[in-house]
mmCIF file of C-alpha atoms in Angstrom:
data_model
loop_
_atom_site.group_PDB
_atom_site.id
_atom_site.type_symbol
_atom_site.label_atom_id
_atom_site.label_comp_id
_atom_site.label_asym_id
_atom_site.label_seq_id
_atom_site.Cartn_x
_atom_site.Cartn_y
_atom_site.Cartn_z
ATOM 1 C CA UNK X 1 -109.382 -47.840 41.833
ATOM 2 C CA UNK X 2 -109.896 -48.552 38.223
ATOM 3 C CA UNK X 3 -111.914 -45.937 36.440
ATOM 4 C CA UNK X 4 -115.173 -46.989 34.631
ATOM 5 C CA UNK X 5 -113.601 -46.077 31.339
ATOM 6 C CA UNK X 6 -111.141 -48.869 31.614
ATOM 7 C CA UNK X 7 -113.897 -51.263 32.384
ATOM 8 C CA UNK X 8 -115.716 -50.124 29.244
ATOM 9 C CA UNK X 9 -112.644 -50.441 27.074
ATOM 10 C CA UNK X 10 -111.859 -53.966 28.279
ATOM 11 C CA UNK X 11 -115.596 -55.048 27.739
ATOM 12 C CA UNK X 12 -115.214 -53.663 24.224
ATOM 13 C CA UNK X 13 -111.919 -55.708 23.732
ATOM 14 C CA UNK X 14 -113.799 -58.739 25.163
ATOM 15 C CA UNK X 15 -116.448 -58.395 22.498
ATOM 16 C CA UNK X 16 -113.957 -57.908 19.780
ATOM 17 C CA UNK X 17 -111.979 -61.042 20.717
ATOM 18 C CA UNK X 18 -115.257 -62.920 21.081
ATOM 19 C CA UNK X 19 -116.377 -61.863 17.671
ATOM 20 C CA UNK X 20 -112.935 -62.737 16.122
ATOM 21 C CA UNK X 21 -113.149 -66.246 17.646
ATOM 22 C CA UNK X 22 -116.768 -66.835 16.456
ATOM 23 C CA UNK X 23 -116.344 -65.536 12.930
ATOM 24 C CA UNK X 24 -112.753 -66.367 11.862
ATOM 25 C CA UNK X 25 -112.421 -69.856 13.251
ATOM 26 C CA UNK X 26 -115.623 -71.241 11.712
ATOM 27 C CA UNK X 27 -116.532 -73.707 14.289
ATOM 28 C CA UNK X 28 -117.508 -73.054 17.794
ATOM 29 C CA UNK X 29 -114.334 -75.000 18.991
ATOM 30 C CA UNK X 30 -112.399 -71.877 19.836
ATOM 31 C CA UNK X 31 -113.349 -69.000 22.119
ATOM 32 C CA UNK X 32 -111.627 -65.865 23.223
ATOM 33 C CA UNK X 33 -112.191 -62.941 25.614
ATOM 34 C CA UNK X 34 -110.665 -60.288 27.900
ATOM 35 C CA UNK X 35 -111.209 -59.341 31.407
ATOM 36 C CA UNK X 36 -109.920 -57.033 34.039
ATOM 37 C CA UNK X 37 -108.559 -57.837 37.490
ATOM 38 C CA UNK X 38 -107.846 -55.134 40.003
ATOM 39 C CA UNK X 39 -105.067 -56.135 42.226
ATOM 40 C CA UNK X 40 -105.039 -55.638 45.992
ATOM 41 C CA UNK X 41 -101.202 -55.546 45.950
ATOM 42 C CA UNK X 42 -99.112 -54.365 43.082
ATOM 43 C CA UNK X 43 -96.828 -57.441 43.350
ATOM 44 C CA UNK X 44 -99.667 -59.927 43.745
ATOM 45 C CA UNK X 45 -99.371 -63.347 42.156
ATOM 46 C CA UNK X 46 -100.744 -63.535 38.681
ATOM 47 C CA UNK X 47 -101.915 -67.147 38.953
ATOM 48 C CA UNK X 48 -103.688 -66.496 42.180
ATOM 49 C CA UNK X 49 -105.489 -63.380 40.818
ATOM 50 C CA UNK X 50 -106.829 -65.319 37.987
ATOM 51 C CA UNK X 51 -107.907 -68.305 40.310
ATOM 52 C CA UNK X 52 -109.636 -65.643 42.570
ATOM 53 C CA UNK X 53 -111.392 -64.167 39.563
ATOM 54 C CA UNK X 54 -112.479 -67.408 38.246
ATOM 55 C CA UNK X 55 -113.399 -68.867 41.659
ATOM 56 C CA UNK X 56 -116.141 -70.914 40.215
ATOM 57 C CA UNK X 57 -113.692 -73.010 38.248
ATOM 58 C CA UNK X 58 -112.273 -75.131 41.114
ATOM 59 C CA UNK X 59 -110.220 -77.310 38.970
ATOM 60 C CA UNK X 60 -108.251 -74.484 37.434
ATOM 61 C CA UNK X 61 -104.425 -75.371 37.442
ATOM 62 C CA UNK X 62 -101.558 -73.757 35.539
ATOM 63 C CA UNK X 63 -98.822 -75.863 33.897
ATOM 64 C CA UNK X 64 -95.512 -75.691 35.569
ATOM 65 C CA UNK X 65 -93.760 -75.134 32.348
ATOM 66 C CA UNK X 66 -96.634 -72.772 30.888
ATOM 67 C CA UNK X 67 -95.418 -69.604 32.729
ATOM 68 C CA UNK X 68 -93.362 -67.225 30.601
ATOM 69 C CA UNK X 69 -92.620 -63.556 30.867
ATOM 70 C CA UNK X 70 -92.623 -62.096 27.192
ATOM 71 C CA UNK X 71 -89.183 -60.487 26.693
ATOM 72 C CA UNK X 72 -90.425 -57.303 24.888
ATOM 73 C CA UNK X 73 -93.685 -56.781 26.773
ATOM 74 C CA UNK X 74 -96.455 -55.509 24.501
ATOM 75 C CA UNK X 75 -94.169 -55.781 21.564
ATOM 76 C CA UNK X 76 -93.996 -59.616 22.073
ATOM 77 C CA UNK X 77 -97.755 -59.910 22.783
ATOM 78 C CA UNK X 78 -98.625 -58.636 19.424
ATOM 79 C CA UNK X 79 -96.853 -61.472 17.638
ATOM 80 C CA UNK X 80 -97.496 -64.136 20.428
ATOM 81 C CA UNK X 81 -101.176 -63.914 20.247
ATOM 82 C CA UNK X 82 -101.378 -64.259 16.468
ATOM 83 C CA UNK X 83 -101.910 -67.915 16.195
ATOM 84 C CA UNK X 84 -104.637 -67.812 18.770
ATOM 85 C CA UNK X 85 -106.641 -65.167 16.895
ATOM 86 C CA UNK X 86 -107.156 -67.212 13.777
ATOM 87 C CA UNK X 87 -106.555 -70.927 13.988
ATOM 88 C CA UNK X 88 -108.630 -72.435 11.131
ATOM 89 C CA UNK X 89 -109.577 -70.716 7.950
ATOM 90 C CA UNK X 90 -110.694 -72.564 4.760
ATOM 91 C CA UNK X 91 -109.815 -71.382 1.360
ATOM 92 C CA UNK X 92 -106.859 -69.021 2.474
ATOM 93 C CA UNK X 93 -103.416 -69.190 1.454
ATOM 94 C CA UNK X 94 -100.632 -69.278 4.182
ATOM 95 C CA UNK X 95 -99.770 -65.570 3.196
ATOM 96 C CA UNK X 96 -103.411 -64.557 3.453
ATOM 97 C CA UNK X 97 -103.741 -66.198 6.901
ATOM 98 C CA UNK X 98 -100.542 -64.579 8.054
ATOM 99 C CA UNK X 99 -101.870 -61.078 6.844
ATOM 100 C CA UNK X 100 -105.064 -61.694 8.566
ATOM 101 C CA UNK X 101 -103.435 -62.588 11.874
ATOM 102 C CA UNK X 102 -101.204 -59.549 11.671
ATOM 103 C CA UNK X 103 -103.976 -57.200 10.996
ATOM 104 C CA UNK X 104 -106.152 -58.555 13.750
ATOM 105 C CA UNK X 105 -103.373 -58.598 16.308
ATOM 106 C CA UNK X 106 -102.734 -54.884 15.441
ATOM 107 C CA UNK X 107 -106.250 -54.138 16.062
ATOM 108 C CA UNK X 108 -106.404 -56.003 19.320
ATOM 109 C CA UNK X 109 -103.289 -54.075 20.380
ATOM 110 C CA UNK X 110 -104.976 -50.921 19.581
ATOM 111 C CA UNK X 111 -108.025 -51.811 21.726
ATOM 112 C CA UNK X 112 -105.741 -52.841 24.526
ATOM 113 C CA UNK X 113 -103.889 -49.459 24.366
ATOM 114 C CA UNK X 114 -106.997 -47.638 24.636
ATOM 115 C CA UNK X 115 -107.997 -49.663 27.795
ATOM 116 C CA UNK X 116 -104.589 -49.060 29.305
ATOM 117 C CA UNK X 117 -104.626 -45.282 28.390
ATOM 118 C CA UNK X 118 -108.201 -44.810 29.726
ATOM 119 C CA UNK X 119 -106.920 -44.709 33.251
ATOM 120 C CA UNK X 120 -105.568 -41.303 32.429
ATOM 121 C CA UNK X 121 -102.081 -42.246 31.507
ATOM 122 C CA UNK X 122 -100.279 -45.513 30.955
ATOM 123 C CA UNK X 123 -99.316 -46.186 34.540
ATOM 124 C CA UNK X 124 -96.728 -48.957 34.609
ATOM 125 C CA UNK X 125 -95.253 -50.999 37.624
ATOM 126 C CA UNK X 126 -92.281 -50.163 39.675
ATOM 127 C CA UNK X 127 -89.993 -51.231 36.729
ATOM 128 C CA UNK X 128 -91.494 -48.509 34.625
ATOM 129 C CA UNK X 129 -92.238 -50.917 31.887
ATOM 130 C CA UNK X 130 -95.410 -53.092 31.210
ATOM 131 C CA UNK X 131 -95.091 -56.559 32.403
ATOM 132 C CA UNK X 132 -96.717 -59.146 30.023
ATOM 133 C CA UNK X 133 -96.825 -62.802 30.901
ATOM 134 C CA UNK X 134 -98.172 -65.950 29.130
ATOM 135 C CA UNK X 135 -99.801 -68.740 31.137
ATOM 136 C CA UNK X 136 -101.070 -72.080 30.091
ATOM 137 C CA UNK X 137 -103.380 -74.217 32.001
ATOM 138 C CA UNK X 138 -102.548 -77.801 32.987
ATOM 139 C CA UNK X 139 -104.160 -80.007 30.378
ATOM 140 C CA UNK X 140 -107.060 -82.068 31.675
ATOM 141 C CA UNK X 141 -109.200 -84.719 29.723
ATOM 142 C CA UNK X 142 -112.547 -82.996 29.903
ATOM 143 C CA UNK X 143 -111.485 -79.275 30.015
ATOM 144 C CA UNK X 144 -110.581 -76.612 27.479
ATOM 145 C CA UNK X 145 -106.989 -75.821 26.711
ATOM 146 C CA UNK X 146 -106.626 -72.230 27.717
ATOM 147 C CA UNK X 147 -103.888 -69.641 27.257
ATOM 148 C CA UNK X 148 -103.837 -66.289 29.094
ATOM 149 C CA UNK X 149 -101.906 -63.223 28.349
ATOM 150 C CA UNK X 150 -101.647 -61.064 31.255
ATOM 151 C CA UNK X 151 -100.703 -57.393 30.989
ATOM 152 C CA UNK X 152 -99.721 -56.204 34.270
ATOM 153 C CA UNK X 153 -99.803 -52.492 35.180
ATOM 154 C CA UNK X 154 -99.655 -50.910 38.555
ATOM 155 C CA UNK X 155 -103.484 -50.878 39.078
ATOM 156 C CA UNK X 156 -104.124 -54.379 37.812
ATOM 157 C CA UNK X 157 -104.236 -56.939 35.117
ATOM 158 C CA UNK X 158 -105.742 -56.863 31.779
ATOM 159 C CA UNK X 159 -106.096 -60.665 30.746
ATOM 160 C CA UNK X 160 -106.770 -61.888 27.241
ATOM 161 C CA UNK X 161 -107.854 -65.519 27.365
ATOM 162 C CA UNK X 162 -107.874 -67.977 24.317
ATOM 163 C CA UNK X 163 -109.495 -71.249 24.560
ATOM 164 C CA UNK X 164 -109.567 -74.527 22.527
ATOM 165 C CA UNK X 165 -112.815 -75.970 23.727
ATOM 166 C CA UNK X 166 -112.920 -79.170 21.923
ATOM 167 C CA UNK X 167 -112.284 -81.574 24.747
ATOM 168 C CA UNK X 168 -114.789 -79.808 26.914
ATOM 169 C CA UNK X 169 -117.389 -79.891 24.084
ATOM 170 C CA UNK X 170 -116.772 -83.593 23.566
ATOM 171 C CA UNK X 171 -117.238 -84.158 27.326
ATOM 172 C CA UNK X 172 -120.490 -82.266 27.323
ATOM 173 C CA UNK X 173 -121.792 -84.180 24.294
ATOM 174 C CA UNK X 174 -120.865 -87.507 25.861
ATOM 175 C CA UNK X 175 -122.603 -86.595 29.133
ATOM 176 C CA UNK X 176 -119.429 -86.722 31.230
ATOM 177 C CA UNK X 177 -119.778 -83.067 32.031
ATOM 178 C CA UNK X 178 -122.742 -80.928 32.936
ATOM 179 C CA UNK X 179 -122.225 -77.570 31.170
ATOM 180 C CA UNK X 180 -124.312 -75.784 33.790
ATOM 181 C CA UNK X 181 -121.989 -76.948 36.659
ATOM 182 C CA UNK X 182 -118.303 -76.073 36.425
#
């Protein structure tokens, strides 16, 4: 069972990612968040765990080529998430944008570490290392493009989700999609 402190820290991380996406990317095209999945089995399928968690989204499909285990675990995660944190910023040099991405990814990693440590100690899986996976959804015409970074520890998954919502927003505006019915 995951302690309440972990839920609180992941909720805090969720709010932080949402705030970054809303303020740093200008338009409402991009969104981000974090959530927690408690695994029934330590070796449960990550994709199925996300599908179960997002059961309301029946069309959720993962790209066959979009599953990648990050080679250095949390070390790789910090650099891999940077382009998703800040995608568009007006009036910033490339160096300023890179510095902002590095700073924000450091802060996200700090918040993630607090969530992992809140369980009492960092309890890792059988390999004694944190497993980190990147998953991408199968592109669909009227759906958001999503990337998930899944941090697997023995008690569950902490999932960071980054969305490009442009196709979905256009589908809503044209009337092809009802935003209240997933």
